[in-house]
């Protein structure tokens, strides 16, 4: 993983983890132990989903940058399908409070997206690697002639 991707991951994961801890405490106080379990499970799911996406996209960007959009869409589709399966499977569960689970996922997703957007805006990301530009494409400053009497502009009216 490149350093810039690690910075983006930290920039999004840390605020989301803090918000997840707040959600767990809040749900535990408001709902009880079932709320705690629901919020904890929701926090883990959001942190895992988005972290895996950044890791996968980072690996693909290093090896196959032309496939970046395809992999991004594939990870998005995978997350949506997996989350839909989880929601359907746990809809009538008594293991945890379903609304705490759902609202934690929703809230932490918004926190992650806002934190990741902030991290991207604060990070100077080159759209092209400046060191990879071949010398033949680098701009060359035009050579200027040395100052001589002939190259000096003449005053109006000639000499």
PDB file of N, CA and C in Angstrom, residues 23-66:
ATOM      1  N   UNK A  23     -21.380   5.731  19.003  1.00  0.00           N
ATOM      2  CA  UNK A  23     -22.630   5.045  18.671  1.00  0.00           C
ATOM      3  C   UNK A  23     -22.851   3.832  19.571  1.00  0.00           C
ATOM      4  N   UNK A  24     -21.797   3.093  19.855  1.00  0.00           N
ATOM      5  CA  UNK A  24     -21.909   1.916  20.722  1.00  0.00           C
ATOM      6  C   UNK A  24     -22.338   2.334  22.128  1.00  0.00           C
ATOM      7  N   UNK A  25     -21.708   3.354  22.653  1.00  0.00           N
ATOM      8  CA  UNK A  25     -22.068   3.830  23.997  1.00  0.00           C
ATOM      9  C   UNK A  25     -23.492   4.370  24.004  1.00  0.00           C
ATOM     10  N   UNK A  26     -23.842   5.149  23.003  1.00  0.00           N
ATOM     11  CA  UNK A  26     -25.180   5.731  22.922  1.00  0.00           C
ATOM     12  C   UNK A  26     -26.251   4.645  22.821  1.00  0.00           C
ATOM     13  N   UNK A  27     -26.030   3.666  21.965  1.00  0.00           N
ATOM     14  CA  UNK A  27     -27.013   2.584  21.813  1.00  0.00           C
ATOM     15  C   UNK A  27     -27.077   1.712  23.065  1.00  0.00           C
ATOM     16  N   UNK A  28     -25.956   1.531  23.739  1.00  0.00           N
ATOM     17  CA  UNK A  28     -25.955   0.748  24.973  1.00  0.00           C
ATOM     18  C   UNK A  28     -26.758   1.457  26.055  1.00  0.00           C
ATOM     19  N   UNK A  29     -26.624   2.774  26.125  1.00  0.00           N
ATOM     20  CA  UNK A  29     -27.359   3.548  27.138  1.00  0.00           C
ATOM     21  C   UNK A  29     -28.846   3.607  26.803  1.00  0.00           C
ATOM     22  N   UNK A  30     -29.168   3.848  25.542  1.00  0.00           N
ATOM     23  CA  UNK A  30     -30.571   4.016  25.149  1.00  0.00           C
ATOM     24  C   UNK A  30     -31.331   2.705  25.027  1.00  0.00           C
ATOM     25  N   UNK A  31     -30.695   1.657  24.538  1.00  0.00           N
ATOM     26  CA  UNK A  31     -31.410   0.416  24.246  1.00  0.00           C
ATOM     27  C   UNK A  31     -31.012  -0.715  25.186  1.00  0.00           C
ATOM     28  N   UNK A  32     -29.766  -0.736  25.599  1.00  0.00           N
ATOM     29  CA  UNK A  32     -29.297  -1.814  26.466  1.00  0.00           C
ATOM     30  C   UNK A  32     -28.265  -2.671  25.758  1.00  0.00           C
ATOM     31  N   UNK A  33     -28.126  -3.912  26.242  1.00  0.00           N
ATOM     32  CA  UNK A  33     -27.083  -4.791  25.707  1.00  0.00           C
ATOM     33  C   UNK A  33     -27.337  -5.162  24.252  1.00  0.00           C
ATOM     34  N   UNK A  34     -28.586  -5.301  23.863  1.00  0.00           N
ATOM     35  CA  UNK A  34     -28.893  -5.616  22.456  1.00  0.00           C
ATOM     36  C   UNK A  34     -28.533  -4.437  21.549  1.00  0.00           C
ATOM     37  N   UNK A  35     -28.715  -3.224  22.019  1.00  0.00           N
ATOM     38  CA  UNK A  35     -28.293  -2.046  21.266  1.00  0.00           C
ATOM     39  C   UNK A  35     -26.785  -1.977  21.146  1.00  0.00           C
ATOM     40  N   UNK A  36     -26.089  -2.343  22.218  1.00  0.00           N
ATOM     41  CA  UNK A  36     -24.633  -2.370  22.201  1.00  0.00           C
ATOM     42  C   UNK A  36     -24.138  -3.356  21.143  1.00  0.00           C
ATOM     43  N   UNK A  37     -24.713  -4.547  21.112  1.00  0.00           N
ATOM     44  CA  UNK A  37     -24.298  -5.566  20.143  1.00  0.00           C
ATOM     45  C   UNK A  37     -24.601  -5.100  18.714  1.00  0.00           C
ATOM     46  N   UNK A  38     -25.782  -4.531  18.495  1.00  0.00           N
ATOM     47  CA  UNK A  38     -26.145  -4.048  17.164  1.00  0.00           C
ATOM     48  C   UNK A  38     -25.226  -2.952  16.678  1.00  0.00           C
ATOM     49  N   UNK A  39     -24.936  -1.995  17.540  1.00  0.00           N
ATOM     50  CA  UNK A  39     -24.057  -0.888  17.158  1.00  0.00           C
ATOM     51  C   UNK A  39     -22.620  -1.367  16.958  1.00  0.00           C
ATOM     52  N   UNK A  40     -22.184  -2.292  17.775  1.00  0.00           N
ATOM     53  CA  UNK A  40     -20.833  -2.834  17.635  1.00  0.00           C
ATOM     54  C   UNK A  40     -20.693  -3.595  16.319  1.00  0.00           C
ATOM     55  N   UNK A  41     -21.680  -4.413  16.000  1.00  0.00           N
ATOM     56  CA  UNK A  41     -21.660  -5.153  14.739  1.00  0.00           C
ATOM     57  C   UNK A  41     -21.719  -4.197  13.539  1.00  0.00           C
ATOM     58  N   UNK A  42     -22.546  -3.175  13.617  1.00  0.00           N
ATOM     59  CA  UNK A  42     -22.622  -2.185  12.542  1.00  0.00           C
ATOM     60  C   UNK A  42     -21.310  -1.438  12.358  1.00  0.00           C
ATOM     61  N   UNK A  43     -20.657  -1.099  13.470  1.00  0.00           N
ATOM     62  CA  UNK A  43     -19.368  -0.393  13.397  1.00  0.00           C
ATOM     63  C   UNK A  43     -18.308  -1.252  12.725  1.00  0.00           C
ATOM     64  N   UNK A  44     -18.257  -2.518  13.113  1.00  0.00           N
ATOM     65  CA  UNK A  44     -17.266  -3.427  12.533  1.00  0.00           C
ATOM     66  C   UNK A  44     -17.510  -3.592  11.033  1.00  0.00           C
ATOM     67  N   UNK A  45     -18.769  -3.719  10.643  1.00  0.00           N
ATOM     68  CA  UNK A  45     -19.091  -3.895   9.226  1.00  0.00           C
ATOM     69  C   UNK A  45     -18.662  -2.676   8.410  1.00  0.00           C
ATOM     70  N   UNK A  46     -18.977  -1.487   8.868  1.00  0.00           N
ATOM     71  CA  UNK A  46     -18.618  -0.275   8.115  1.00  0.00           C
ATOM     72  C   UNK A  46     -17.099  -0.124   8.027  1.00  0.00           C
ATOM     73  N   UNK A  47     -16.405  -0.292   9.127  1.00  0.00           N
ATOM     74  CA  UNK A  47     -14.949  -0.156   9.102  1.00  0.00           C
ATOM     75  C   UNK A  47     -14.317  -1.212   8.191  1.00  0.00           C
ATOM     76  N   UNK A  48     -14.813  -2.431   8.245  1.00  0.00           N
ATOM     77  CA  UNK A  48     -14.253  -3.489   7.400  1.00  0.00           C
ATOM     78  C   UNK A  48     -14.553  -3.243   5.931  1.00  0.00           C
ATOM     79  N   UNK A  49     -15.788  -2.900   5.602  1.00  0.00           N
ATOM     80  CA  UNK A  49     -16.178  -2.693   4.205  1.00  0.00           C
ATOM     81  C   UNK A  49     -15.337  -1.611   3.545  1.00  0.00           C
ATOM     82  N   UNK A  50     -15.272  -0.460   4.175  1.00  0.00           N
ATOM     83  CA  UNK A  50     -14.580   0.655   3.538  1.00  0.00           C
ATOM     84  C   UNK A  50     -13.063   0.473   3.560  1.00  0.00           C
ATOM     85  N   UNK A  51     -12.528  -0.143   4.598  1.00  0.00           N
ATOM     86  CA  UNK A  51     -11.085  -0.393   4.649  1.00  0.00           C
ATOM     87  C   UNK A  51     -10.666  -1.373   3.558  1.00  0.00           C
ATOM     88  N   UNK A  52     -11.452  -2.426   3.376  1.00  0.00           N
ATOM     89  CA  UNK A  52     -11.145  -3.406   2.333  1.00  0.00           C
ATOM     90  C   UNK A  52     -11.165  -2.739   0.960  1.00  0.00           C
ATOM     91  N   UNK A  53     -12.102  -1.853   0.745  1.00  0.00           N
ATOM     92  CA  UNK A  53     -12.176  -1.159  -0.543  1.00  0.00           C
ATOM     93  C   UNK A  53     -10.905  -0.363  -0.808  1.00  0.00           C
ATOM     94  N   UNK A  54     -10.435   0.376   0.171  1.00  0.00           N
ATOM     95  CA  UNK A  54      -9.219   1.176  -0.027  1.00  0.00           C
ATOM     96  C   UNK A  54      -8.016   0.280  -0.280  1.00  0.00           C
ATOM     97  N   UNK A  55      -7.918  -0.833   0.443  1.00  0.00           N
ATOM     98  CA  UNK A  55      -6.794  -1.750   0.250  1.00  0.00           C
ATOM     99  C   UNK A  55      -6.836  -2.361  -1.149  1.00  0.00           C
ATOM    100  N   UNK A  56      -8.005  -2.809  -1.588  1.00  0.00           N
ATOM    101  CA  UNK A  56      -8.132  -3.414  -2.917  1.00  0.00           C
ATOM    102  C   UNK A  56      -7.814  -2.394  -4.009  1.00  0.00           C
ATOM    103  N   UNK A  57      -8.374  -1.209  -3.892  1.00  0.00           N
ATOM    104  CA  UNK A  57      -8.138  -0.177  -4.899  1.00  0.00           C
ATOM    105  C   UNK A  57      -6.659   0.225  -4.931  1.00  0.00           C
ATOM    106  N   UNK A  58      -6.012   0.259  -3.781  1.00  0.00           N
ATOM    107  CA  UNK A  58      -4.589   0.593  -3.720  1.00  0.00           C
ATOM    108  C   UNK A  58      -3.759  -0.462  -4.449  1.00  0.00           C
ATOM    109  N   UNK A  59      -4.062  -1.726  -4.216  1.00  0.00           N
ATOM    110  CA  UNK A  59      -3.325  -2.809  -4.881  1.00  0.00           C
ATOM    111  C   UNK A  59      -3.548  -2.775  -6.393  1.00  0.00           C
ATOM    112  N   UNK A  60      -4.784  -2.561  -6.802  1.00  0.00           N
ATOM    113  CA  UNK A  60      -5.095  -2.519  -8.234  1.00  0.00           C
ATOM    114  C   UNK A  60      -4.405  -1.318  -8.884  1.00  0.00           C
ATOM    115  N   UNK A  61      -4.375  -0.184  -8.215  1.00  0.00           N
ATOM    116  CA  UNK A  61      -3.755   1.020  -8.780  1.00  0.00           C
ATOM    117  C   UNK A  61      -2.264   0.812  -9.024  1.00  0.00           C
ATOM    118  N   UNK A  62      -1.616   0.006  -8.198  1.00  0.00           N
ATOM    119  CA  UNK A  62      -0.190  -0.247  -8.381  1.00  0.00           C
ATOM    120  C   UNK A  62       0.074  -1.199  -9.538  1.00  0.00           C
ATOM    121  N   UNK A  63      -0.794  -2.213  -9.703  1.00  0.00           N
ATOM    122  CA  UNK A  63      -0.524  -3.263 -10.686  1.00  0.00           C
ATOM    123  C   UNK A  63      -1.260  -3.082 -12.005  1.00  0.00           C
ATOM    124  N   UNK A  64      -2.522  -2.644 -11.953  1.00  0.00           N
ATOM    125  CA  UNK A  64      -3.328  -2.499 -13.167  1.00  0.00           C
ATOM    126  C   UNK A  64      -4.154  -1.217 -13.098  1.00  0.00           C
ATOM    127  N   UNK A  65      -3.541  -0.061 -13.262  1.00  0.00           N
ATOM    128  CA  UNK A  65      -4.285   1.189 -13.114  1.00  0.00           C
ATOM    129  C   UNK A  65      -5.431   1.344 -14.109  1.00  0.00           C
ATOM    130  N   UNK A  66      -5.345   0.678 -15.254  1.00  0.00           N
ATOM    131  CA  UNK A  66      -6.428   0.781 -16.228  1.00  0.00           C
ATOM    132  C   UNK A  66      -7.689   0.051 -15.767  1.00  0.00           C
TER     133      UNK A  66
END
